[in-house]
CSV table of C-alpha atoms in Angstrom, one decimal:
chain,number,residue,atom,x,y,z
S,228,ASN,CA,37.7,-38.2,-28.8
S,229,ALA,CA,34.3,-37.6,-30.3
S,230,PRO,CA,31.5,-36.4,-27.9
S,231,SER,CA,29.5,-39.4,-26.6
S,232,VAL,CA,26.6,-40.0,-24.1
S,233,THR,CA,28.1,-42.3,-21.5
S,234,PHE,CA,25.1,-42.7,-19.2
S,235,PHE,CA,21.4,-41.8,-18.8
S,236,SER,CA,18.8,-42.6,-16.2
S,237,PRO,CA,16.1,-43.6,-16.0
S,238,MET,CA,16.2,-45.7,-19.2
S,239,SER,CA,12.5,-46.4,-19.0
S,240,VAL,CA,9.6,-44.1,-18.1
S,241,THR,CA,5.9,-44.6,-18.0
S,242,THR,CA,3.8,-43.4,-20.9
S,243,ASP,CA,2.8,-40.4,-18.8
S,244,GLY,CA,6.4,-39.1,-19.3
S,245,ARG,CA,7.0,-35.7,-17.7
S,246,VAL,CA,9.9,-36.8,-15.5
S,247,PRO,CA,13.5,-35.7,-15.6
S,248,VAL,CA,16.1,-37.9,-17.3
S,249,SER,CA,19.7,-37.4,-16.2
S,250,VAL,CA,22.5,-37.6,-18.8
S,251,ASP,CA,26.3,-37.7,-18.8
S,252,LEU,CA,28.0,-36.4,-22.0
S,253,SER,CA,31.7,-36.6,-22.6
S,254,ASN,CA,33.9,-34.3,-24.7
S,255,LEU,CA,31.5,-31.4,-25.2
S,256,PRO,CA,33.2,-28.3,-26.6
S,257,GLN,CA,33.5,-25.8,-23.7
S,258,GLU,CA,32.1,-22.9,-25.6
S,259,VAL,CA,28.7,-24.6,-25.9
S,260,THR,CA,26.1,-23.2,-23.4
S,261,VAL,CA,22.8,-24.8,-22.2
S,262,SER,CA,20.9,-22.4,-24.5
S,263,GLN,CA,22.7,-23.9,-27.5
S,264,MET,CA,21.7,-27.5,-26.8
S,265,GLN,CA,18.5,-29.5,-27.2
S,266,VAL,CA,17.5,-33.2,-27.1
S,267,GLN,CA,15.9,-34.7,-30.2
S,268,LEU,CA,13.6,-37.7,-30.2
S,269,GLU,CA,12.7,-40.0,-33.1
S,270,ASN,CA,10.7,-43.2,-33.4
S,271,PRO,CA,12.5,-46.4,-34.4
S,272,SER,CA,11.8,-45.7,-38.0
S,273,GLY,CA,13.8,-42.4,-37.8
S,274,ASN,CA,10.7,-40.2,-38.0
S,275,PHE,CA,11.0,-37.0,-35.9
S,276,ILE,CA,8.9,-36.9,-32.8
S,277,GLY,CA,9.9,-33.7,-31.0
S,278,ASN,CA,12.6,-31.8,-29.1
S,279,ALA,CA,13.2,-31.4,-25.4
S,280,SER,CA,15.0,-28.6,-23.7
S,281,VAL,CA,18.3,-29.2,-21.9
S,282,GLU,CA,18.3,-28.2,-18.3
S,283,SER,CA,20.8,-27.9,-15.5
S,284,LEU,CA,24.0,-28.2,-17.6
S,285,LYS,CA,27.0,-28.8,-15.3
S,286,ALA,CA,30.7,-29.3,-16.2
S,287,ASN,CA,32.2,-32.1,-14.3
S,288,THR,CA,35.7,-32.5,-15.8
S,289,LYS,CA,37.6,-30.1,-18.2
S,290,ARG,CA,40.3,-31.3,-20.6
S,291,GLY,CA,41.7,-28.7,-22.9
S,292,ASN,CA,38.8,-27.2,-24.9
S,293,PHE,CA,36.4,-30.0,-24.0
S,294,SER,CA,34.4,-30.9,-20.9
S,295,ASP,CA,32.6,-33.9,-19.5
S,296,VAL,CA,29.2,-32.6,-18.5
S,297,SER,CA,25.9,-33.7,-17.0
S,298,PHE,CA,22.4,-32.3,-17.7
S,299,THR,CA,18.7,-33.2,-17.5
S,300,PHE,CA,15.8,-33.1,-19.8
S,301,ILE,CA,12.1,-33.8,-19.3
S,302,ALA,CA,10.9,-37.0,-21.0
S,303,PRO,CA,7.8,-36.3,-23.2
S,304,GLU,CA,4.5,-38.1,-22.9
S,305,ALA,CA,4.1,-41.2,-25.2
S,306,SER,CA,1.1,-39.4,-26.8
S,307,GLY,CA,-0.6,-42.5,-28.1
S,308,ARG,CA,2.6,-44.2,-29.4
S,309,ASN,CA,3.2,-47.9,-28.9
S,310,PRO,CA,4.7,-48.2,-25.4
S,311,ALA,CA,6.7,-51.2,-26.7
S,312,GLN,CA,8.6,-48.9,-29.1
S,313,GLY,CA,11.4,-46.9,-27.5
S,314,LEU,CA,12.5,-43.5,-28.7
S,315,ILE,CA,15.9,-42.9,-30.4
S,316,VAL,CA,17.4,-40.0,-28.5
S,317,SER,CA,20.3,-37.6,-29.4
S,318,VAL,CA,21.6,-34.5,-27.9
S,319,LEU,CA,22.4,-31.7,-30.4
S,320,TRP,CA,24.3,-28.4,-30.0
S,321,PHE,CA,24.4,-25.3,-32.2
S,322,ASN,CA,26.5,-22.2,-32.8
S,323,SER,CA,25.3,-18.7,-32.3
S,324,VAL,CA,23.4,-18.6,-35.5
S,325,LEU,CA,21.6,-21.9,-34.7
S,326,SER,CA,23.5,-24.1,-37.2
S,327,GLU,CA,24.1,-27.6,-35.8
S,328,THR,CA,27.7,-28.1,-34.9
S,329,GLY,CA,27.6,-31.5,-33.2
S,330,ARG,CA,25.4,-34.3,-31.9
S,331,ALA,CA,25.7,-37.5,-29.8
S,332,ALA,CA,23.3,-40.4,-29.8
S,333,PHE,CA,22.2,-42.1,-26.7
S,334,PRO,CA,23.6,-45.6,-26.3
S,335,SER,CA,20.1,-47.2,-26.2
S,336,THR,CA,16.5,-46.1,-26.7
S,337,LEU,CA,14.4,-44.4,-24.1
S,338,SER,CA,11.7,-47.0,-23.5
S,339,TYR,CA,8.1,-46.6,-22.3
S,340,SER,CA,6.0,-48.8,-20.1
S,341,LYS,CA,2.4,-48.8,-19.1
S,342,PRO,CA,1.9,-46.9,-15.8
S,343,PRO,CA,0.6,-49.0,-12.8
S,344,ASP,CA,-3.1,-49.0,-12.2
S,345,VAL,CA,-4.5,-46.2,-10.1
S,346,SER,CA,-6.2,-47.5,-6.9
S,347,ILE,CA,-7.8,-46.1,-3.8
S,348,ASP,CA,-5.9,-47.3,-0.7
S,349,SER,CA,-8.1,-45.8,2.0
S,350,VAL,CA,-11.1,-43.6,2.7
S,351,ILE,CA,-11.3,-42.1,6.2
S,352,PRO,CA,-13.9,-41.9,7.6
S,353,MET,CA,-16.1,-44.4,5.8
S,354,LYS,CA,-19.3,-42.7,6.9
S,355,SER,CA,-20.7,-39.3,6.3
S,356,ALA,CA,-24.0,-37.4,7.0
S,357,THR,CA,-26.3,-36.6,4.1
S,358,ASP,CA,-27.2,-33.1,5.2
S,359,VAL,CA,-23.8,-31.7,6.1
S,360,ALA,CA,-20.6,-31.7,4.0
S,361,SER,CA,-18.0,-33.6,6.0
S,362,PRO,CA,-14.2,-33.8,5.7
S,363,VAL,CA,-12.8,-37.1,4.3
S,364,VAL,CA,-9.3,-38.1,3.5
S,365,ILE,CA,-8.7,-40.4,0.5
S,366,THR,CA,-5.3,-42.0,-0.1
S,367,ILE,CA,-4.7,-42.9,-3.8
S,368,ARG,CA,-1.9,-45.1,-5.2
S,369,ASN,CA,-0.2,-44.5,-8.5
S,370,PHE,CA,-1.9,-41.2,-9.4
S,371,PRO,CA,-0.6,-39.2,-12.4
S,372,GLY,CA,1.4,-36.2,-11.3
S,373,VAL,CA,-0.6,-33.1,-10.7
S,374,THR,CA,0.2,-29.7,-9.4
S,375,GLN,CA,-3.1,-28.0,-8.6
S,376,ILE,CA,-6.4,-28.8,-7.0
S,377,SER,CA,-8.3,-28.3,-10.3
S,378,ASP,CA,-6.5,-31.3,-11.7
S,379,ILE,CA,-8.4,-33.6,-9.3
S,380,VAL,CA,-12.1,-34.5,-9.5
S,381,VAL,CA,-13.6,-36.7,-6.9
S,382,GLU,CA,-17.0,-38.2,-7.8
S,383,PHE,CA,-19.4,-40.4,-5.8
S,384,SER,CA,-21.8,-42.8,-7.4
S,385,SER,CA,-24.8,-44.5,-5.8
S,386,THR,CA,-24.8,-48.3,-5.7
S,387,TYR,CA,-28.6,-48.1,-6.1
S,388,SER,CA,-28.9,-45.8,-9.1
S,389,ASN,CA,-26.9,-44.1,-11.8
S,390,MET,CA,-26.7,-40.9,-9.8
S,391,ARG,CA,-23.3,-39.3,-9.6
S,392,VAL,CA,-22.4,-36.3,-7.4
S,393,THR,CA,-19.1,-34.4,-7.1
S,394,ALA,CA,-17.3,-33.7,-3.9
S,395,SER,CA,-15.3,-30.5,-3.2
S,396,VAL,CA,-11.6,-31.1,-3.3
S,397,VAL,CA,-10.0,-29.0,-0.5
S,398,SER,CA,-6.3,-29.9,-0.8
S,399,PHE,CA,-3.9,-32.6,-1.7
S,400,SER,CA,-0.4,-33.7,-0.8
S,401,ARG,CA,2.2,-36.0,-2.3
S,402,LEU,CA,3.1,-38.8,0.1
S,403,ASP,CA,6.8,-38.8,-1.1
S,404,PRO,CA,7.8,-35.1,-1.7
S,405,SER,CA,11.2,-36.3,-3.0
S,406,LEU,CA,9.6,-37.6,-6.2
S,407,TYR,CA,9.3,-35.3,-9.2
S,408,GLN,CA,6.0,-33.4,-9.1
S,409,TYR,CA,4.8,-34.8,-12.4
S,410,ALA,CA,5.8,-38.4,-11.7
S,411,VAL,CA,3.2,-41.1,-11.1
S,412,GLN,CA,3.0,-41.3,-7.3
S,413,ASP,CA,0.8,-41.8,-4.2
S,414,ILE,CA,-1.2,-38.8,-3.0
S,415,SER,CA,-3.6,-37.9,-0.2
S,416,VAL,CA,-6.7,-35.9,-1.1
S,417,ASN,CA,-8.8,-33.9,1.4
S,418,ILE,CA,-12.4,-33.5,0.3
S,419,LEU,CA,-15.8,-32.3,1.6
S,420,THR,CA,-18.4,-34.8,0.9
S,421,PRO,CA,-21.5,-34.0,-1.2
S,422,ALA,CA,-24.6,-33.1,0.9
S,423,GLY,CA,-28.2,-31.9,0.5
S,424,ASN,CA,-30.9,-33.0,-1.8
S,425,SER,CA,-28.6,-34.6,-4.3
S,426,VAL,CA,-27.5,-37.2,-1.7
S,427,SER,CA,-29.7,-39.9,-0.2
S,428,GLU,CA,-29.0,-42.5,2.5
S,429,GLY,CA,-27.3,-45.7,1.3
S,430,LEU,CA,-24.0,-46.8,-0.1
S,431,TRP,CA,-21.9,-44.6,-2.3
S,432,ARG,CA,-18.5,-45.3,-3.9
């Protein structure tokens, strides 16, 4: 039988992409290694979009010179493309001189959807002194996946003026560590509030 993709999940990702997609592929020649494979993505018009690396290749069942395998690849960001348009996806494999020796198309497109709106769930405590930087914990829903503190900026704006001041981000944690690090998810951010001459009494948000 010809090689074929029998399963992939998830079939839809947010436009942020950057999450793993699991794939089952049947009848792959056993001599093909993970370094000889890649995933190719095209738009519905057949125009080339890009390639993704195959990761975590695992042989599940062997039959003669062929294997049923599973692997993952990282879905790319939508990069301004119409989220309503899915991507046509194929897995390709090559010989030692990088000539294509086979390919298998996915049974359906990889579709994209708008990510959920980011929202602040809680700010604890709700009050802070103006002359001393104080620790505050902010819980945020549906935040884009980040891996370092420098990816997060917390800004306060006065309800009485156009003044904006930046807080110091001390640390953050993912509320569900089982999720992939770059997936849209809920996080908790520890900050030190702005203080000093740049902050006046009143309401800040």
